[in-house]
Coordinates of C-alpha atoms in Angstrom, one line a residue:
Chain A
M17 CA 22.7 -19.7 -14.3
S18 CA 19.7 -18.8 -16.4
A19 CA 17.7 -21.7 -15.2
A20 CA 18.5 -20.8 -11.6
S21 CA 17.4 -17.2 -12.0
A22 CA 14.2 -18.4 -13.7
E23 CA 13.4 -20.4 -10.7
T24 CA 14.1 -17.6 -8.3
A25 CA 11.9 -15.4 -10.3
G26 CA 9.0 -17.9 -9.7
L27 CA 8.7 -18.9 -13.3
P28 CA 7.1 -22.3 -14.1
V29 CA 10.0 -24.0 -15.6
E30 CA 8.4 -26.1 -18.3
P31 CA 8.8 -26.5 -22.0
V32 CA 7.6 -23.4 -23.7
T33 CA 6.2 -25.5 -26.5
A34 CA 3.3 -26.7 -24.3
K35 CA 0.0 -25.7 -25.9
R36 CA -1.6 -22.8 -24.1
S37 CA -5.2 -23.9 -24.6
Y38 CA -4.5 -27.1 -22.8
R39 CA -2.9 -25.2 -19.9
G40 CA -5.8 -22.8 -19.7
G41 CA -8.3 -25.6 -19.4
G42 CA -6.3 -27.4 -16.8
L43 CA -6.0 -24.2 -14.8
L44 CA -9.8 -23.9 -14.3
T45 CA -10.1 -27.6 -13.4
Q46 CA -7.3 -27.4 -10.9
L47 CA -8.8 -24.3 -9.4
T48 CA -12.2 -26.0 -8.9
R49 CA -10.3 -28.8 -7.1
S50 CA -8.7 -26.5 -4.5
P51 CA -11.5 -25.6 -2.0
S52 CA -10.2 -22.2 -1.2
G53 CA -9.6 -21.3 -4.8
F54 CA -13.0 -22.5 -5.8
A55 CA -14.6 -20.5 -3.0
G56 CA -12.6 -17.4 -4.0
L57 CA -13.7 -17.8 -7.6
I58 CA -17.3 -18.1 -6.7
L59 CA -17.2 -15.1 -4.3
V60 CA -15.6 -12.9 -7.0
V61 CA -17.9 -14.1 -9.8
V62 CA -21.0 -13.6 -7.7
I63 CA -20.1 -10.2 -6.3
V64 CA -18.8 -8.8 -9.7
G65 CA -21.8 -10.4 -11.5
V66 CA -24.4 -8.9 -9.1
S67 CA -22.7 -5.5 -9.1
L68 CA -22.7 -5.4 -12.9
I69 CA -26.3 -6.6 -13.4
A70 CA -28.0 -5.0 -10.5
P71 CA -28.1 -1.4 -11.8
I72 CA -30.2 -2.8 -14.8
F73 CA -32.7 -4.8 -12.8
V74 CA -32.9 -3.1 -9.4
E75 CA -34.3 0.4 -9.6
A76 CA -32.6 3.2 -7.5
P77 CA -34.1 3.3 -4.0
S78 CA -36.2 6.4 -3.4
A79 CA -35.8 8.6 -0.3
D80 CA -38.8 8.5 2.1
V81 CA -39.0 10.7 5.2
N82 CA -41.4 8.3 6.9
L83 CA -38.8 5.5 6.8
I84 CA -35.7 7.0 8.4
W85 CA -33.5 4.4 10.1
T86 CA -36.0 1.6 10.2
P87 CA -34.7 -1.8 11.4
P88 CA -34.7 -4.7 8.9
S89 CA -38.2 -5.8 7.9
S90 CA -39.8 -8.0 5.2
A91 CA -40.3 -4.9 3.0
H92 CA -36.7 -3.7 3.6
L93 CA -34.6 -6.7 4.3
L94 CA -31.6 -4.7 5.6
G95 CA -33.6 -1.7 6.8
T96 CA -33.3 1.8 5.6
N97 CA -30.8 4.6 6.0
G98 CA -31.0 8.2 7.2
S99 CA -32.8 9.3 4.1
G100 CA -35.2 6.4 4.2
E101 CA -33.6 4.6 1.3
D102 CA -33.6 0.8 1.1
I103 CA -30.1 -0.4 2.2
L104 CA -30.3 -3.7 0.3
K105 CA -30.9 -2.0 -3.0
L106 CA -28.0 0.5 -2.2
V107 CA -25.7 -2.4 -1.5
L108 CA -26.7 -4.3 -4.7
R109 CA -26.2 -1.3 -6.8
G110 CA -23.2 0.1 -5.0
G111 CA -20.4 -2.1 -6.3
T112 CA -20.3 -0.8 -9.9
T113 CA -17.9 2.1 -9.4
V114 CA -15.7 0.2 -7.0
I115 CA -15.3 -2.7 -9.3
F116 CA -14.9 -0.6 -12.4
V117 CA -12.2 1.5 -10.9
G118 CA -10.5 -1.5 -9.3
F119 CA -10.3 -3.5 -12.5
G120 CA -9.5 -0.4 -14.6
A121 CA -6.6 0.7 -12.4
A122 CA -5.3 -2.8 -12.2
A123 CA -5.4 -3.2 -16.0
L124 CA -3.5 0.1 -16.4
T125 CA -0.9 -0.7 -13.8
T126 CA -0.3 -4.2 -15.2
A127 CA 0.0 -2.8 -18.7
I128 CA 2.5 -0.2 -17.8
A129 CA 4.5 -2.8 -15.8
I130 CA 4.6 -5.2 -18.7
V131 CA 5.6 -2.7 -21.3
M132 CA 8.2 -1.0 -19.2
G133 CA 9.6 -4.1 -17.5
S134 CA 9.9 -6.2 -20.6
L135 CA 11.3 -3.5 -22.8
A136 CA 13.8 -2.4 -20.1
A137 CA 15.1 -6.0 -19.8
Y138 CA 15.1 -6.6 -23.5
F139 CA 17.1 -3.4 -24.5
R140 CA 19.2 -3.1 -21.3
G141 CA 21.7 -0.2 -21.5
R142 CA 20.6 3.4 -21.0
F143 CA 16.9 2.7 -21.4
D144 CA 17.0 0.1 -18.7
A145 CA 18.9 2.5 -16.3
I146 CA 16.4 5.3 -16.9
A147 CA 13.4 3.0 -16.4
L148 CA 14.9 1.6 -13.2
Q149 CA 15.6 5.1 -11.9
I150 CA 11.9 6.1 -12.6
T151 CA 10.8 3.0 -10.8
D152 CA 12.9 3.8 -7.8
I153 CA 11.4 7.3 -7.6
V154 CA 7.8 6.3 -8.1
M155 CA 8.2 3.4 -5.6
T156 CA 9.6 5.7 -3.0
I157 CA 6.7 8.2 -2.8
P158 CA 4.2 6.8 -0.3
T159 CA 1.4 6.0 -2.8
I160 CA -1.5 6.4 -0.5
V161 CA -0.3 9.8 0.7
L162 CA 0.3 11.0 -2.9
L163 CA -3.1 9.8 -3.9
A164 CA -4.6 11.6 -1.0
V165 CA -2.9 14.8 -2.1
L166 CA -3.8 14.5 -5.7
G167 CA -7.3 13.3 -4.9
A168 CA -7.8 16.4 -2.8
F169 CA -6.5 18.8 -5.4
F170 CA -8.0 17.4 -8.6
Q171 CA -11.7 17.3 -8.8
L172 CA -11.8 13.6 -9.8
N173 CA -15.4 13.5 -11.1
S174 CA -15.1 10.5 -13.4
P175 CA -14.3 6.9 -12.5
V176 CA -12.0 6.8 -15.5
A177 CA -9.9 9.6 -14.0
L178 CA -9.8 7.9 -10.6
A179 CA -8.7 4.6 -12.2
A180 CA -6.0 6.4 -14.3
L181 CA -4.6 8.1 -11.2
L182 CA -4.6 4.9 -9.2
G183 CA -3.0 3.0 -12.0
A184 CA -0.3 5.5 -12.8
F185 CA 1.4 5.2 -9.4
T186 CA 1.3 1.5 -8.5
W187 CA 3.2 -0.3 -11.2
P188 CA 6.8 -0.2 -10.0
V189 CA 6.9 -3.4 -8.0
L190 CA 5.4 -5.5 -10.7
M191 CA 7.6 -3.8 -13.3
R192 CA 10.7 -4.9 -11.4
S193 CA 9.7 -8.6 -11.2
I194 CA 8.7 -8.7 -14.8
R195 CA 12.0 -7.1 -15.8
A196 CA 13.8 -9.8 -13.7
Q197 CA 11.9 -12.6 -15.5
V198 CA 12.4 -11.2 -19.0
L199 CA 16.1 -10.9 -18.2
S200 CA 16.3 -14.7 -17.8
L201 CA 13.7 -15.5 -20.5
K202 CA 15.5 -13.6 -23.2
E203 CA 18.5 -15.9 -22.9
R204 CA 16.5 -18.9 -23.9
E205 CA 16.8 -20.6 -27.3
F206 CA 13.3 -19.8 -28.6
V207 CA 14.0 -16.1 -28.2
E208 CA 17.3 -16.5 -30.0
A209 CA 15.5 -18.3 -32.8
A210 CA 12.8 -15.6 -33.0
R211 CA 15.5 -13.0 -33.1
L212 CA 17.4 -14.8 -35.9
L213 CA 14.2 -15.0 -37.9
D214 CA 14.1 -11.2 -37.7
L215 CA 10.6 -11.1 -36.4
G216 CA 10.9 -7.5 -35.2
T217 CA 11.5 -6.3 -31.6
M218 CA 7.9 -5.8 -30.7
R219 CA 6.9 -9.2 -31.9
V220 CA 9.7 -10.9 -30.1
V221 CA 9.0 -9.1 -26.9
F222 CA 5.2 -9.1 -26.8
V223 CA 4.3 -12.3 -28.7
E224 CA 7.2 -14.6 -27.9
I225 CA 8.4 -13.5 -24.5
V226 CA 5.5 -12.0 -22.5
P227 CA 3.0 -14.8 -23.0
N228 CA 5.4 -17.1 -21.0
M229 CA 4.6 -15.0 -18.0
A230 CA 0.8 -15.1 -18.5
S231 CA 0.0 -16.9 -15.3
Y232 CA 2.3 -14.7 -13.2
I233 CA 0.8 -11.6 -14.8
L234 CA -2.7 -12.9 -14.0
I235 CA -1.9 -13.4 -10.4
N236 CA -0.4 -9.9 -10.1
F237 CA -3.4 -8.4 -11.9
I238 CA -5.7 -9.9 -9.2
I239 CA -3.4 -8.5 -6.5
A240 CA -3.4 -5.1 -8.2
I241 CA -7.2 -5.1 -8.1
T242 CA -7.2 -5.6 -4.3
N243 CA -4.6 -2.8 -3.9
A244 CA -6.6 -0.4 -6.1
I245 CA -9.8 -1.1 -4.2
Y246 CA -8.0 -0.5 -0.9
A247 CA -6.7 2.9 -2.1
L248 CA -10.0 3.9 -3.7
V249 CA -12.2 3.1 -0.7
G250 CA -9.6 4.9 1.5
L251 CA -9.9 8.0 -0.6
Y252 CA -13.7 7.9 -0.3
L253 CA -13.6 7.5 3.4
L254 CA -11.3 10.5 3.8
G255 CA -13.8 12.4 1.6
L256 CA -11.1 13.0 -1.0
A257 CA -13.0 11.5 -3.9
P258 CA -16.2 13.0 -5.2
M259 CA -19.2 12.2 -3.1
A260 CA -21.7 12.3 -6.0
G261 CA -24.0 9.2 -6.5
S262 CA -23.8 6.2 -4.3
N263 CA -21.4 3.3 -3.9
W264 CA -20.2 1.1 -1.0
A265 CA -17.4 3.5 0.0
I266 CA -19.8 6.5 0.0
M267 CA -22.3 4.5 2.1
I268 CA -19.6 3.8 4.7
N269 CA -18.5 7.4 4.7
D270 CA -22.2 8.6 5.0
A271 CA -22.9 6.1 7.8
W272 CA -19.7 7.1 9.7
T273 CA -20.2 10.9 9.4
S274 CA -23.8 10.8 10.3
G275 CA -22.9 9.0 13.6
A276 CA -24.6 5.8 12.5
M277 CA -22.3 3.7 14.8
F278 CA -24.2 4.9 17.9
N279 CA -27.6 4.0 16.3
P280 CA -28.5 0.3 16.7
N281 CA -30.9 0.6 13.7
A282 CA -28.0 1.8 11.5
M283 CA -25.7 -1.2 12.0
S284 CA -26.8 -2.8 8.7
Y285 CA -26.1 0.5 6.9
I286 CA -22.5 0.6 8.0
F287 CA -21.8 -3.2 8.0
S288 CA -23.4 -4.2 4.7
P289 CA -21.0 -2.2 2.5
V290 CA -18.1 -3.1 4.8
A291 CA -19.0 -6.8 4.4
A292 CA -19.3 -6.4 0.6
I293 CA -15.9 -4.9 0.3
I294 CA -14.3 -7.4 2.6
L295 CA -15.9 -10.4 0.8
L296 CA -14.7 -9.1 -2.5
Q297 CA -11.2 -8.6 -1.3
L298 CA -11.2 -12.0 0.4
G299 CA -12.4 -13.7 -2.8
L300 CA -9.7 -12.0 -4.8
I301 CA -7.0 -12.9 -2.3
M302 CA -8.1 -16.5 -2.0
L303 CA -8.2 -16.7 -5.8
S304 CA -4.7 -15.3 -6.2
R305 CA -3.2 -17.5 -3.5
S306 CA -4.6 -20.7 -5.0
L307 CA -3.5 -19.7 -8.5
E308 CA -0.1 -19.1 -7.1
E309 CA -0.1 -22.6 -5.5
I310 CA -1.2 -24.2 -8.7
L311 CA 1.2 -22.4 -11.0
N312 CA 4.2 -22.5 -8.7
P313 CA 4.5 -26.1 -7.4
R314 CA 7.4 -25.2 -5.1
L315 CA 4.9 -23.5 -2.8
R316 CA 2.9 -26.7 -2.3
D317 CA 3.7 -28.6 0.8
R318 CA 6.6 -31.0 0.4
Chain B
M13 CA 42.8 8.1 -12.7
P14 CA 42.4 4.7 -11.1
V15 CA 41.7 6.1 -7.6
L16 CA 38.9 8.3 -8.8
K17 CA 37.5 5.4 -10.8
R18 CA 37.6 3.1 -7.8
I19 CA 35.8 5.7 -5.7
W20 CA 33.2 6.1 -8.5
H21 CA 32.7 2.4 -8.6
N22 CA 32.4 2.0 -4.9
Y23 CA 29.0 0.4 -4.3
V24 CA 28.2 2.1 -1.1
L25 CA 29.0 5.6 -2.4
R26 CA 26.9 5.1 -5.6
R27 CA 24.0 3.7 -3.6
I28 CA 24.1 6.8 -1.3
L29 CA 24.3 9.2 -4.2
R30 CA 21.3 7.5 -5.8
A31 CA 19.3 7.8 -2.6
I32 CA 20.1 11.5 -2.4
F33 CA 19.1 12.0 -6.1
V34 CA 15.8 10.2 -5.5
I35 CA 15.0 12.5 -2.6
W36 CA 15.8 15.6 -4.6
V37 CA 13.6 14.5 -7.5
V38 CA 10.7 13.7 -5.2
A39 CA 11.1 17.0 -3.3
T40 CA 11.1 18.9 -6.6
A41 CA 8.1 17.0 -8.0
V42 CA 6.1 17.5 -4.9
F43 CA 6.9 21.2 -4.8
F44 CA 5.6 21.9 -8.3
M45 CA 2.7 19.4 -8.1
V46 CA 1.4 21.1 -5.0
R47 CA 1.5 24.5 -6.6
L48 CA 0.3 23.8 -10.1
L49 CA -2.9 22.4 -8.8
P50 CA -6.1 24.4 -8.3
G51 CA -6.7 26.4 -5.1
N52 CA -4.0 28.0 -2.9
P53 CA -3.9 28.6 0.9
V54 CA -4.8 32.3 0.6
Q55 CA -7.8 31.5 -1.5
V56 CA -8.9 28.8 0.9
Y57 CA -8.6 31.2 3.8
I58 CA -10.6 33.9 2.0
N59 CA -13.4 31.5 1.1
Q60 CA -13.5 30.3 4.7
Q61 CA -13.7 33.9 6.0
I62 CA -16.5 34.7 3.6
A63 CA -18.4 31.5 4.4
Q64 CA -18.0 31.7 8.2
Y65 CA -18.2 35.4 9.0
G66 CA -20.0 36.8 6.0
V67 CA -17.3 39.4 5.4
S68 CA -16.9 41.0 2.0
Y69 CA -14.3 39.7 -0.5
Q70 CA -12.2 42.9 0.0
D71 CA -12.1 42.6 3.7
A72 CA -11.3 38.9 3.6
A73 CA -8.5 39.5 1.1
A74 CA -7.1 42.3 3.3
S75 CA -7.2 40.1 6.4
A76 CA -5.5 37.3 4.4
A77 CA -2.8 39.7 3.3
S78 CA -2.0 40.6 6.9
Y79 CA -2.4 37.0 8.1
F80 CA -0.2 35.2 5.6
S81 CA 3.5 35.8 5.1
F82 CA 3.0 33.7 2.0
D83 CA 2.4 35.6 -1.2
P84 CA 1.1 33.5 -4.1
Q85 CA 2.3 36.2 -6.6
T86 CA 6.0 35.5 -6.0
P87 CA 7.5 33.8 -9.1
I88 CA 7.4 30.1 -8.7
L89 CA 11.1 29.6 -9.5
V90 CA 12.1 32.1 -6.8
Q91 CA 9.9 30.2 -4.4
Y92 CA 11.6 26.9 -5.5
L93 CA 15.1 28.3 -5.1
N94 CA 14.3 29.6 -1.6
Y95 CA 12.8 26.2 -0.7
M96 CA 15.9 24.3 -1.9
L97 CA 18.3 26.7 -0.2
G98 CA 16.3 26.3 3.0
L99 CA 16.4 22.5 2.6
L100 CA 20.2 22.6 2.3
H101 CA 20.3 24.2 5.7
G102 CA 17.8 21.7 7.1
D103 CA 15.1 24.3 7.1
M104 CA 11.7 23.3 5.7
G105 CA 10.1 26.7 6.1
M106 CA 7.2 28.0 8.1
S107 CA 3.7 26.6 8.1
I108 CA 1.5 28.8 5.9
A109 CA -1.8 28.2 7.6
T110 CA -0.6 28.2 11.2
R111 CA 1.3 31.3 11.8
G112 CA 4.6 31.2 13.6
V113 CA 5.1 27.5 13.6
S114 CA 7.9 25.9 11.6
V115 CA 7.3 22.8 9.5
T116 CA 10.1 21.1 11.3
H117 CA 8.5 21.8 14.6
L118 CA 5.1 20.4 13.4
I119 CA 6.6 17.2 12.0
A120 CA 8.8 16.7 15.1
E121 CA 5.7 17.1 17.2
Y122 CA 3.4 14.7 15.3
L123 CA 5.6 12.2 13.4
P124 CA 7.0 10.4 16.6
W125 CA 3.4 9.4 17.5
T126 CA 2.9 7.7 14.1
L127 CA 6.3 6.0 14.2
F128 CA 5.6 4.9 17.8
S129 CA 2.2 3.3 17.1
V130 CA 3.2 1.9 13.7
G131 CA 6.5 0.7 15.0
I132 CA 5.1 -1.1 18.0
G133 CA 2.3 -2.5 15.8
I134 CA 4.7 -3.9 13.2
L135 CA 7.0 -5.3 15.9
I136 CA 4.2 -7.2 17.7
A137 CA 2.9 -8.4 14.3
I138 CA 6.3 -9.7 13.2
V139 CA 7.1 -11.4 16.5
V140 CA 3.7 -13.2 16.6
G141 CA 3.8 -13.8 12.9
L142 CA 7.2 -15.4 12.9
F143 CA 6.3 -17.6 15.8
L144 CA 3.0 -18.7 14.2
G145 CA 4.7 -19.2 10.8
M146 CA 7.3 -21.5 12.2
V147 CA 4.7 -23.5 14.1
M148 CA 2.7 -23.8 10.9
A149 CA 5.7 -25.0 9.0
Y150 CA 6.5 -27.6 11.5
R151 CA 3.0 -28.9 11.8
R152 CA 2.0 -28.6 8.1
G153 CA -1.5 -29.8 7.4
G154 CA -2.5 -29.7 11.1
A155 CA -5.3 -27.8 12.7
I156 CA -3.1 -24.8 13.6
D157 CA -1.8 -24.6 10.0
H158 CA -5.3 -24.6 8.5
G159 CA -6.8 -22.4 11.2
V160 CA -4.1 -19.7 11.0
T161 CA -4.1 -19.8 7.2
A162 CA -7.9 -19.2 7.0
I163 CA -7.9 -16.5 9.7
G164 CA -4.8 -14.9 8.3
S165 CA -6.3 -14.7 4.8
F166 CA -9.5 -13.3 6.2
L167 CA -7.7 -10.6 8.3
H168 CA -5.5 -9.7 5.3
A169 CA -8.6 -9.1 3.2
I170 CA -9.8 -6.4 5.6
P171 CA -8.4 -3.0 4.7
N172 CA -6.9 -1.4 7.9
Y173 CA -9.3 1.5 7.9
L174 CA -12.3 -0.8 7.7
M175 CA -10.7 -2.7 10.6
A176 CA -10.5 0.5 12.5
I177 CA -14.2 1.2 11.8
I178 CA -15.2 -2.3 12.9
I179 CA -13.2 -2.0 16.1
V180 CA -14.9 1.3 17.0
V181 CA -18.4 0.2 16.1
I182 CA -18.3 -3.3 17.5
G183 CA -15.9 -2.9 20.4
G184 CA -16.7 0.7 21.3
A185 CA -20.4 1.2 20.5
L186 CA -22.0 -2.2 20.5
L187 CA -20.1 -4.1 23.2
G188 CA -18.9 -1.1 25.1
L189 CA -15.5 -2.8 25.7
F190 CA -13.7 0.5 25.8
D191 CA -14.5 4.2 25.7
V192 CA -13.5 5.4 22.3
G193 CA -14.0 9.1 23.2
S194 CA -11.5 9.1 26.0
M195 CA -9.0 7.3 23.8
R196 CA -8.8 10.0 21.2
G197 CA -5.6 12.0 20.8
T198 CA -2.1 10.7 21.7
V199 CA -2.0 11.5 25.4
T200 CA -4.5 12.7 28.1
P201 CA -4.2 16.5 28.5
G202 CA -2.2 17.4 31.6
I203 CA -0.1 14.2 31.7
D204 CA 3.4 14.7 30.6
P205 CA 6.7 12.6 30.6
S206 CA 7.4 13.8 34.2
Y207 CA 4.7 11.4 35.4
G208 CA 7.0 8.5 34.5
L209 CA 5.2 5.2 34.5
A210 CA 1.7 6.8 34.4
W211 CA 2.7 8.7 31.3
V212 CA 3.9 5.5 29.6
Q213 CA 0.7 3.8 30.5
D214 CA -1.3 6.7 29.2
I215 CA 0.4 6.8 25.8
F216 CA -0.1 3.0 25.4
Y217 CA -3.7 3.5 26.4
H218 CA -4.2 6.0 23.6
A219 CA -2.2 4.1 21.0
S220 CA -3.7 0.7 21.8
L221 CA -6.5 0.8 19.2
P222 CA -4.3 1.9 16.3
I223 CA -1.7 -0.7 17.4
L224 CA -4.4 -3.3 17.5
T225 CA -5.5 -2.4 14.0
Y226 CA -2.0 -2.6 12.6
V227 CA -1.3 -5.9 14.3
L228 CA -4.6 -7.6 13.2
T229 CA -4.2 -6.6 9.6
T230 CA -0.6 -7.6 9.1
V231 CA 0.1 -10.5 11.4
G232 CA -1.5 -13.1 9.0
T233 CA 0.7 -12.0 6.2
W234 CA 3.9 -12.4 8.3
A235 CA 2.8 -15.8 9.4
L236 CA 2.2 -17.0 5.8
I237 CA 5.5 -15.6 4.6
M238 CA 7.4 -17.1 7.5
K239 CA 5.6 -20.4 6.9
S240 CA 6.7 -20.7 3.2
S241 CA 10.2 -19.5 4.0
T242 CA 10.5 -22.0 6.9
T243 CA 9.1 -24.8 4.8
Q244 CA 11.7 -24.2 2.2
I245 CA 14.6 -24.1 4.7
L246 CA 13.3 -27.4 6.3
G247 CA 14.0 -29.1 3.0
E248 CA 17.6 -27.9 2.9
D249 CA 20.4 -30.4 3.2
Y250 CA 22.1 -28.6 6.1
V251 CA 19.0 -29.1 8.3
T252 CA 19.0 -32.8 7.5
V253 CA 22.7 -33.0 8.3
A254 CA 22.2 -31.0 11.6
R255 CA 19.5 -33.5 12.6
A256 CA 21.7 -36.5 11.6
R257 CA 24.4 -35.0 13.8
G258 CA 22.0 -35.4 16.6
L259 CA 21.9 -31.7 17.5
N260 CA 19.4 -30.4 20.0
D261 CA 16.0 -29.8 18.4
M262 CA 15.7 -26.4 20.0
W263 CA 19.2 -25.4 18.7
I264 CA 18.3 -26.5 15.1
R265 CA 15.0 -24.6 15.3
T266 CA 16.6 -21.2 16.3
N267 CA 20.0 -21.3 14.8
Y268 CA 19.6 -23.3 11.6
V269 CA 16.0 -22.9 10.6
G270 CA 14.8 -19.7 12.2
R271 CA 17.8 -17.5 11.3
N272 CA 17.9 -18.5 7.7
A273 CA 14.1 -18.2 7.3
I274 CA 14.1 -14.7 8.6
L275 CA 16.9 -13.4 6.3
P276 CA 14.8 -12.9 3.1
M277 CA 12.3 -10.9 5.1
V278 CA 14.5 -8.0 5.9
A279 CA 13.6 -6.1 2.7
Q280 CA 10.0 -6.9 3.2
I281 CA 10.0 -5.2 6.6
A282 CA 11.2 -2.0 5.0
T283 CA 8.4 -2.1 2.3
T284 CA 5.7 -3.0 4.8
A285 CA 6.8 -0.1 7.1
G286 CA 6.4 2.3 4.3
F287 CA 3.0 0.9 3.4
V288 CA 1.7 1.0 7.0
V289 CA 2.9 4.6 7.5
G290 CA 1.0 5.5 4.4
G291 CA -2.1 3.7 5.6
A292 CA -1.8 5.4 8.9
I293 CA -3.6 8.5 7.5
F294 CA -6.8 6.5 7.2
V295 CA -6.4 4.7 10.6
E296 CA -5.4 7.8 12.5
Q297 CA -8.3 9.8 11.1
T298 CA -10.8 7.1 12.3
F299 CA -9.4 7.0 15.8
K300 CA -8.6 10.7 15.9
Y301 CA -5.0 9.7 16.9
D302 CA -3.0 12.9 16.4
G303 CA -0.1 11.6 14.4
I304 CA 1.3 12.7 11.1
G305 CA -1.8 11.3 9.2
V306 CA -4.1 13.7 10.9
T307 CA -1.6 16.6 10.4
L308 CA -1.4 15.8 6.7
Y309 CA -5.1 15.6 6.4
S310 CA -5.6 19.1 7.9
A311 CA -2.8 20.5 5.8
L312 CA -4.7 19.2 2.8
Q313 CA -7.8 21.0 3.9
T314 CA -6.0 24.3 4.3
R315 CA -3.7 23.8 1.2
D316 CA -0.8 24.4 3.5
Y317 CA 2.0 24.0 0.9
T318 CA 5.0 24.0 3.1
V319 CA 3.6 21.5 5.6
L320 CA 2.5 19.2 2.7
Q321 CA 6.0 19.4 1.1
G322 CA 7.6 18.8 4.5
I323 CA 5.6 15.7 5.3
L324 CA 5.9 14.1 1.9
L325 CA 9.7 14.9 2.0
V326 CA 10.2 13.3 5.4
L327 CA 8.1 10.2 4.6
T328 CA 10.0 9.8 1.3
A329 CA 13.3 10.2 3.0
T330 CA 12.3 7.6 5.6
V331 CA 11.4 5.1 2.9
V332 CA 14.6 5.8 0.9
F333 CA 16.8 5.4 4.0
A334 CA 15.0 2.2 5.0
N335 CA 15.7 0.8 1.5
L336 CA 19.2 2.1 1.6
I337 CA 19.9 0.3 4.9
A338 CA 18.3 -2.9 3.6
D339 CA 20.4 -2.8 0.4
L340 CA 23.6 -2.2 2.3
L341 CA 22.8 -4.9 4.8
Y342 CA 22.2 -7.3 1.9
S343 CA 25.4 -6.3 0.2
V344 CA 27.2 -7.3 3.4
L345 CA 25.3 -10.5 3.7
D346 CA 25.5 -11.4 0.0
P347 CA 28.5 -10.1 -1.9
R348 CA 27.1 -11.1 -5.3
I349 CA 24.8 -8.0 -5.1
R350 CA 27.8 -5.6 -5.1
T351 CA 29.4 -7.2 -8.1
D352 CA 26.1 -7.3 -10.0
E353 CA 25.7 -3.6 -9.6
T354 CA 29.0 -2.6 -11.0
G355 CA 28.8 -5.2 -13.7
A356 CA 25.5 -3.9 -15.1

């Protein structure tokens, strides 16, 4: 029974004694062998890398009233926007907030899901019932709508606050599947052994049990990033997040509200950030799908 | 009291009580959340009056007092009790910002358009996705499989509101395939249901872009889910046996493979529906399609507490009931779920 439920929970059923370092190395090699996984990895690394490094090396573009809506040229490869700023520089520098908030929110949501899910499954009883009830409630509220409401009311001036808000409402689905996996994992012999050794609850749960789900958690962390970016950019487009500074989402909002879609010279202003966001999302999705295929052989074609 | 005990342990009853409890908690949480946050509808109105007409603060406040039946000074607990009492009678109160309009009326006017566009969108996406997914599973490794997988992943990566923007900019502005301006709103003014077929055509005309957005962004996901589900079923013994019995291929495909492959997707449909309705705020705003998303957005702008409460309550209740129905369906299909629940 426990083996069957482990399989339905998508766990790699393998001896737990396998050395993790070996598995980690094998993961990267396998990833480079799958074309879509490799492409996804490259996309993510390049976009994240450029977005993190660009603010240091590329200086902020300056507004220039003589260069409003110029088409792409050798001086401005992607042209300029309505204030005469270089679009290429804006795109290069515009990913920092989006990526920071996306990764931060995903980290928070994954952390909450791991702690709540594993403890609920480990203790069962009343704690489990309450945790499940909270999950039910949070899962029910349409997240996007709630974020829109909260985003409009709170003045979310810092990226940290945005990430915290996004992370605080998106954990229930992952929490449930982690709970299901811990339910089956905790019946295994090695957990029994750890418990008999009296290693302490925290150690048994977070050192002995949770690392067995590392790959599953990694995949869900990546998916959580895409969800957080979706919600974040949506909030910006509705104008519910602070419009200070500049990032991809603010660029799209600016282009849209200034009627750029009817101006042929402004096409690059609206499409460059759209392309950047889509490519980042695509990379993350391809990465998570290949990881899933590698780590869960049942998904591979028979 | 064995009878009472049996009633208490009845799965369906417990499930329904839990659903009602969840709705109550959400309604309460939303009520206080909306009020404890900065800014209130009267303040917003006063600020608007001052900014737009340049009246003095006293004048604006006086006009606000006569305009609003809502008084922010009423103790919050009294407001809450009134709200809850109203809800018990199915009354969600009056809109604060728009005088003389009840929240129920507002929702009844705008929600159907969202459900209509989202519903048709999901329906088309599922039907096409199921078909594509089965074809992919039967021709694994073929051109269709690779092509649909690649395109599906790409479409899945595009957030639906960006898809909406792309459709408007490329289809409407660059290529001139359609006139975005005339497609705004849900129906052309002057045309009503009495026009019959013309009315149906008109509402589909106005809903076509939102529907297209929902279909494009979700169809790939359905195809991929259906593919993996079908692939799994194809390996089952009963399919092999059915083939060995020499049953008609078409019969095996629909009755043995298709039916069983679709089963695990029932719950997924409920979750997706909730997600798409949530995402509809962004999409409707882009197309200026007057559904519940646009209503919610304008209620946010005016801090219209009662409308916000009502919309969130209705959306939550929809999701809760969708889940409830999915759960009950599953408990009929798979009796183990019922016994699990009482055993825990």
